[in-house]
Coordinates of C-alpha atoms and ligand atoms in Angstrom, one line a residue:
M1 CA 43.0 8.8 -3.4
N2 CA 44.0 5.7 -1.7
N3 CA 41.3 3.4 -2.7
S4 CA 42.2 1.0 -0.3
N5 CA 40.5 3.4 2.4
F6 CA 37.0 2.5 0.7
Q7 CA 35.0 -1.0 1.2
T8 CA 34.7 -2.6 -2.5
L9 CA 31.3 -3.7 -3.3
G10 CA 32.5 -7.3 -3.3
E11 CA 33.3 -7.1 0.2
F12 CA 30.3 -5.0 1.0
I13 CA 28.4 -7.8 -1.2
I14 CA 30.2 -10.6 1.5
D15 CA 29.5 -8.4 4.5
K16 CA 25.7 -8.2 3.9
Q17 CA 25.3 -11.8 3.1
E18 CA 26.4 -12.8 6.9
D19 CA 23.1 -10.6 7.7
F20 CA 21.1 -13.2 6.0
S21 CA 21.9 -16.4 7.9
L22 CA 19.9 -18.6 6.0
S23 CA 22.1 -17.2 2.7
T24 CA 22.9 -19.8 0.4
G25 CA 25.4 -18.0 -1.0
E26 CA 23.5 -18.1 -4.4
F27 CA 22.3 -14.2 -3.9
T28 CA 25.3 -13.0 -3.0
R29 CA 26.4 -14.5 -6.5
L30 CA 23.6 -13.3 -8.5
L31 CA 25.2 -9.7 -7.4
S32 CA 28.6 -10.0 -8.4
A33 CA 27.1 -11.5 -11.7
I34 CA 25.7 -8.1 -12.2
R35 CA 28.6 -6.0 -10.8
L36 CA 30.4 -8.1 -13.5
A37 CA 28.0 -7.4 -16.2
A38 CA 27.8 -3.7 -15.3
K39 CA 32.0 -3.6 -16.0
L40 CA 31.5 -5.0 -19.2
V41 CA 28.8 -3.3 -20.3
N42 CA 30.5 0.2 -19.1
K43 CA 33.6 -0.8 -21.7
E44 CA 31.7 -0.8 -24.2
V45 CA 29.3 2.3 -23.3
N46 CA 32.6 4.2 -22.7
K47 CA 33.8 3.3 -26.3
A48 CA 30.6 3.4 -28.0
G49 CA 31.6 6.2 -30.2
I50 CA 34.6 5.0 -31.6
A51 CA 33.6 1.4 -31.8
N52 CA 31.2 1.7 -34.7
I53 CA 28.3 0.5 -32.5
I54 CA 26.6 3.2 -31.8
G55 CA 23.1 3.5 -34.2
A56 CA 20.0 1.7 -34.6
M57 CA 20.9 -2.0 -35.4
G58 CA 17.3 -1.2 -37.5
S59 CA 15.5 -3.6 -35.9
E60 CA 12.6 -3.1 -33.6
N61 CA 12.1 -4.2 -29.9
I62 CA 8.3 -4.9 -28.9
Q63 CA 8.2 -1.4 -27.6
G64 CA 8.4 -0.4 -31.2
E65 CA 11.4 1.5 -30.6
N66 CA 14.7 1.3 -33.0
Q67 CA 17.3 -1.0 -30.9
Q68 CA 20.7 0.5 -30.6
K69 CA 23.4 -1.8 -31.2
L70 CA 24.5 -1.0 -27.4
D71 CA 20.8 -1.9 -26.5
V72 CA 21.6 -5.6 -27.6
L73 CA 25.0 -5.7 -26.6
A74 CA 24.0 -4.6 -23.3
N75 CA 21.0 -7.1 -23.2
D76 CA 23.4 -10.0 -24.5
I77 CA 26.5 -9.2 -21.7
F78 CA 23.8 -9.1 -18.8
I79 CA 21.6 -12.5 -20.2
N80 CA 25.1 -14.2 -20.6
A81 CA 26.5 -12.7 -17.0
L82 CA 23.3 -14.1 -15.1
T83 CA 23.0 -17.6 -16.9
Q84 CA 26.6 -18.5 -16.8
R85 CA 26.4 -18.9 -12.8
D86 CA 23.7 -20.7 -11.8
V87 CA 22.1 -17.9 -10.2
V88 CA 18.9 -17.2 -11.9
C89 CA 15.9 -19.4 -13.0
G90 CA 14.2 -16.9 -15.2
I91 CA 15.3 -13.3 -17.1
A92 CA 12.8 -10.6 -18.6
S93 CA 14.5 -7.7 -20.1
E94 CA 12.7 -4.7 -22.0
E95 CA 14.6 -6.5 -25.1
N96 CA 12.8 -9.5 -25.4
D97 CA 9.4 -9.9 -26.1
D98 CA 9.0 -13.1 -23.5
F99 CA 10.7 -14.0 -20.7
I100 CA 13.7 -16.3 -20.7
I101 CA 13.4 -20.1 -19.4
I102 CA 17.6 -20.5 -17.6
N103 CA 17.9 -23.7 -17.2
N104 CA 20.4 -25.0 -14.3
K105 CA 23.4 -26.6 -15.2
K106 CA 23.7 -28.5 -11.9
Q107 CA 19.9 -29.5 -11.1
D108 CA 16.9 -28.9 -13.3
H109 CA 15.4 -25.5 -12.5
Q110 CA 17.0 -25.5 -8.6
S111 CA 18.2 -21.5 -8.5
K112 CA 15.1 -19.6 -6.9
Y113 CA 16.1 -16.1 -8.5
V114 CA 14.3 -14.1 -11.8
V115 CA 15.8 -11.1 -12.9
L116 CA 13.9 -8.4 -15.0
M117 CA 16.1 -5.7 -16.2
D118 CA 16.3 -2.8 -18.9
P119 CA 19.6 -3.4 -19.9
L120 CA 20.1 -0.1 -21.6
D121 CA 18.1 2.8 -20.4
G122 CA 18.0 6.0 -22.4
S123 CA 20.1 4.6 -25.3
S124 CA 18.2 7.1 -27.8
N125 CA 20.9 9.0 -25.9
I126 CA 24.0 6.9 -27.1
D127 CA 24.5 8.6 -30.1
V128 CA 24.7 12.4 -28.4
N129 CA 26.9 11.1 -25.3
V130 CA 24.5 11.6 -22.6
S131 CA 24.6 9.4 -19.9
V132 CA 22.4 5.8 -20.2
G133 CA 22.0 3.5 -17.6
T134 CA 21.1 -0.3 -16.9
I135 CA 17.8 -1.0 -14.5
F136 CA 17.2 -4.4 -12.6
S137 CA 15.0 -6.0 -10.2
I138 CA 15.6 -9.1 -8.3
Y139 CA 12.5 -11.7 -7.1
K140 CA 12.2 -15.0 -5.4
R141 CA 10.4 -17.1 -7.9
I142 CA 7.1 -18.3 -6.8
S143 CA 6.5 -21.5 -8.7
P144 CA 8.0 -24.6 -7.2
V145 CA 12.0 -25.0 -7.5
G146 CA 12.9 -28.0 -10.0
S147 CA 10.2 -26.5 -12.7
P148 CA 10.6 -23.9 -15.5
V149 CA 9.9 -20.6 -14.2
I150 CA 6.3 -19.3 -15.4
L151 CA 5.2 -15.4 -15.9
E152 CA 3.4 -15.9 -12.5
D153 CA 7.0 -15.5 -10.9
F154 CA 7.8 -12.4 -13.2
L155 CA 4.1 -10.5 -12.6
Q156 CA 4.9 -10.1 -9.0
P157 CA 4.0 -6.6 -7.0
G158 CA 6.8 -4.5 -6.2
T159 CA 6.7 -4.6 -2.7
E160 CA 8.1 -8.7 -3.2
Q161 CA 11.3 -7.6 -4.6
V162 CA 14.3 -8.7 -2.5
A163 CA 16.7 -6.3 -4.2
A164 CA 17.0 -3.6 -6.9
G165 CA 19.1 -0.9 -8.3
Y166 CA 20.6 0.7 -11.8
I167 CA 24.3 1.1 -13.1
I168 CA 24.5 5.0 -14.4
Y169 CA 27.1 5.4 -17.0
G170 CA 28.0 8.9 -16.6
S171 CA 30.8 11.1 -15.9
S172 CA 31.5 8.4 -13.7
T173 CA 30.0 4.9 -13.6
M174 CA 28.2 3.9 -10.5
L175 CA 26.2 1.3 -9.1
V176 CA 23.1 1.8 -6.5
Y177 CA 21.5 -0.8 -5.5
T178 CA 18.9 -1.8 -1.9
T179 CA 18.0 -5.1 -0.9
G180 CA 15.6 -3.3 1.4
N181 CA 17.9 -2.3 4.1
G182 CA 18.4 1.3 2.7
V183 CA 20.5 2.5 -0.6
N184 CA 23.8 2.1 -1.5
G185 CA 25.9 3.9 -4.1
F186 CA 28.9 2.2 -5.6
T187 CA 31.4 4.1 -8.1
L188 CA 33.9 2.0 -10.5
D189 CA 37.6 2.9 -10.1
P190 CA 38.0 2.2 -14.3
E191 CA 41.4 1.8 -13.9
I192 CA 41.6 -1.1 -11.5
G193 CA 37.9 -2.3 -12.7
T194 CA 36.6 -2.1 -8.9
F195 CA 33.5 -0.4 -7.8
Y196 CA 34.5 1.4 -4.0
L197 CA 31.4 2.3 -2.1
S198 CA 31.4 6.1 -2.3
H199 CA 27.9 6.7 -1.3
P200 CA 26.6 4.9 1.6
N201 CA 23.4 5.0 3.2
M202 CA 21.8 7.2 0.4
K203 CA 19.0 9.6 1.7
I204 CA 16.6 12.1 -0.8
P205 CA 15.9 15.1 0.5
E206 CA 12.3 15.6 2.0
K207 CA 12.0 18.2 -0.3
G208 CA 13.6 19.8 -3.6
S209 CA 13.7 22.3 -6.2
I210 CA 14.4 20.2 -9.2
Y211 CA 11.5 18.9 -11.5
S212 CA 12.0 16.1 -14.4
I213 CA 9.3 16.3 -17.0
N214 CA 8.9 16.1 -20.9
E215 CA 7.1 19.4 -21.1
G216 CA 6.7 18.8 -24.8
N217 CA 3.7 17.0 -23.8
S218 CA 2.1 19.7 -22.0
K219 CA -1.3 20.0 -24.2
S220 CA -1.8 16.5 -22.7
F221 CA -1.1 17.4 -19.3
S222 CA -4.3 16.8 -16.5
P223 CA -5.2 20.4 -15.0
G224 CA -3.7 19.3 -11.6
I225 CA -0.3 18.6 -13.4
T226 CA -0.1 22.0 -15.2
A227 CA -1.0 23.4 -11.6
Y228 CA 1.8 22.0 -10.1
L229 CA 4.3 22.8 -13.2
E230 CA 2.8 26.9 -12.8
H231 CA 3.5 26.3 -9.0
C232 CA 7.0 25.2 -9.9
K233 CA 7.0 28.3 -12.1
S234 CA 5.9 30.8 -9.7
S235 CA 7.5 33.8 -8.9
E236 CA 6.1 33.8 -5.5
N237 CA 8.5 30.5 -4.7
K238 CA 11.4 31.7 -1.9
K239 CA 13.8 30.0 -3.7
P240 CA 13.0 29.4 -7.6
Y241 CA 12.6 25.7 -9.4
S242 CA 14.9 23.7 -11.6
A243 CA 13.4 22.5 -15.0
R244 CA 16.3 19.4 -15.4
Y245 CA 15.2 16.7 -18.3
I246 CA 17.8 14.4 -19.5
G247 CA 15.4 12.2 -21.4
S248 CA 17.6 9.2 -19.5
L249 CA 15.4 8.2 -16.3
V250 CA 18.2 6.8 -14.4
S251 CA 20.3 9.7 -14.9
D252 CA 17.2 12.2 -13.5
F253 CA 16.6 9.8 -10.9
H254 CA 20.0 9.7 -9.6
R255 CA 20.5 13.5 -9.5
N256 CA 17.2 14.0 -8.4
M257 CA 18.4 11.1 -5.4
I258 CA 21.0 13.3 -4.4
K259 CA 20.0 16.8 -5.0
G260 CA 16.6 16.2 -4.3
G261 CA 13.8 16.4 -7.2
I262 CA 11.1 15.0 -8.5
Y263 CA 10.6 13.0 -11.5
M264 CA 7.4 12.9 -14.2
Y265 CA 5.8 10.3 -16.3
P266 CA 2.2 11.0 -16.9
A267 CA -0.2 9.7 -19.4
T268 CA 0.4 11.7 -22.5
E269 CA -2.0 11.4 -25.8
S270 CA 1.5 9.1 -27.3
S271 CA 1.6 6.9 -24.0
P272 CA -2.0 7.1 -22.3
K273 CA -0.9 4.6 -19.9
G274 CA 1.9 6.2 -19.2
K275 CA 5.6 5.2 -21.2
L276 CA 7.5 3.7 -18.3
R277 CA 7.5 0.2 -17.9
L278 CA 6.3 -1.0 -14.5
L279 CA 8.2 -4.3 -14.1
Y280 CA 11.8 -3.2 -14.8
E281 CA 11.8 0.8 -14.7
C282 CA 9.4 1.5 -12.4
N283 CA 9.3 -0.8 -9.6
P284 CA 13.2 -1.1 -8.8
I285 CA 13.4 2.5 -8.6
A286 CA 10.4 3.2 -6.9
F287 CA 12.2 0.4 -3.8
L288 CA 15.1 2.7 -4.5
C289 CA 13.2 5.9 -4.0
E290 CA 11.1 4.4 -1.0
Q291 CA 13.8 3.0 0.7
S292 CA 16.0 6.5 0.5
G293 CA 13.2 8.4 2.1
G294 CA 10.9 9.6 -1.3
I295 CA 7.8 7.9 -2.8
A296 CA 6.8 6.7 -5.9
T297 CA 3.4 6.9 -7.2
D298 CA 1.3 6.5 -10.6
G299 CA -0.6 9.6 -9.1
T300 CA -3.2 7.3 -7.1
N301 CA -1.6 4.3 -6.2
R302 CA 1.9 3.3 -4.3
I303 CA 3.9 2.4 -7.5
M304 CA 4.8 -1.4 -5.7
E305 CA 1.3 -2.2 -4.9
I306 CA 0.4 -2.3 -8.2
I307 CA -0.7 -6.2 -9.2
P308 CA 0.7 -6.4 -12.7
S309 CA -0.8 -8.0 -15.6
E310 CA 1.3 -8.0 -18.1
L311 CA 5.2 -8.1 -18.7
H312 CA 5.8 -4.8 -20.6
Q313 CA 2.7 -2.6 -19.2
R314 CA 3.4 0.8 -18.8
V315 CA 2.2 2.9 -15.6
P316 CA 2.6 6.9 -15.3
V317 CA 5.1 7.7 -12.8
F318 CA 5.7 10.3 -10.3
C319 CA 8.6 9.4 -7.9
G320 CA 11.2 11.6 -5.6
C321 CA 11.5 14.2 -2.9
S322 CA 8.1 12.7 -0.2
G323 CA 7.1 16.7 -0.2
M324 CA 6.9 17.8 -4.2
V325 CA 5.5 14.2 -4.9
K326 CA 2.8 15.0 -2.1
D327 CA 2.4 18.7 -3.6
V328 CA 1.7 17.4 -7.1
M329 CA -1.1 15.0 -5.8
Q330 CA -2.8 17.4 -4.0
L331 CA -3.0 19.3 -6.9
M332 CA -4.0 16.1 -8.8
E333 CA -7.0 15.6 -5.9
I334 CA -8.3 19.6 -6.4
H335 CA -8.2 20.2 -9.9
D336 CA -8.7 16.2 -11.3
N337 CA -11.5 15.0 -9.4
A338 CA -12.7 18.5 -9.7
Ligands
LIG1 P1 10.7 11.0 -23.7 C1 14.4 6.5 -22.2 O1 13.3 6.0 -23.3 C2 12.8 6.6 -20.9 O2 12.2 5.2 -21.2 C3 13.4 7.3 -19.8 O3 14.6 6.8 -19.6 C4 13.2 8.7 -19.9 O4 13.0 9.2 -18.4 C5 11.8 8.6 -21.0 O5 11.9 7.5 -21.5 C6 12.0 9.8 -22.0 O6 10.8 9.8 -22.6 O7 9.1 10.6 -24.3 O8 10.5 12.3 -23.0 O9 11.7 10.7 -24.4

């Protein structure tokens, strides 16, 4: 393939900067920092098996989950890439109990963006060589520039996101993101370390036949969700559904975006508020989902309209093809309120 035919991510970011006449270039530099970190994490993920950095460090993160070495490394790589470039005033990460205040090297707290991230989602899959991903969400701070960032800068509803995206470290590495004007996917050519625009203007199909849910939790599903799964398995469906669940949100969501499908993580006995985190998993995925024509809900409310109360709060999530999400919501309306 003659890559020079394809626009690079760097060219795309600069082109889009021109869409924002008042752009100072700070946002462009922020996206470029994320691009760099993605390449560095990709290098580590791809050699995890031989670099003897797989396996838990033995420490636990705030979620009480064993921290895989690559979790910690990915977190450090993204934090360093963002911190060294005067592009953010604060970072919140799944791997850090509290948010991080980033001071601007030139002038105190002059940067106006905050980044929330899950640096390596699905990391329990690393040791079994299954795709994992980074998820990020970007907001403008609401507290005054020039002062240290505060918790409220991070507790904004998803509708306030200025950008969101993920990197999927899979059979190929892709960076998929939105700034509110559609979703675009870029594939990394590892030989030259360049992301190329491979999936312009991504649109999730209105209907699909793939459902992603951990049916090991079936005993705690509501009657409406049980009814939906029975619908998916019914022999009366013209086109049979397929169950696909990788245990890695970014991988399941990415596949559903391209092929059509629904990802569900409802409240369960072990995760009564749902397992996925609102701020750095559900909101960015919801932004991408809606920007590509899908729906993202907690079963009742639009994910992006939920007013956050805690940095690491969890919510149930149903996201994907609008037709499929409407179907499960309808059955929950009928059966769960009966
Ligand atoms: P379970 C990974 O830990 C994650 O946050 C998502 O990426 C994934 O979809 C889900 O949790 C898997 O959770 O309980 O089914 O193993």
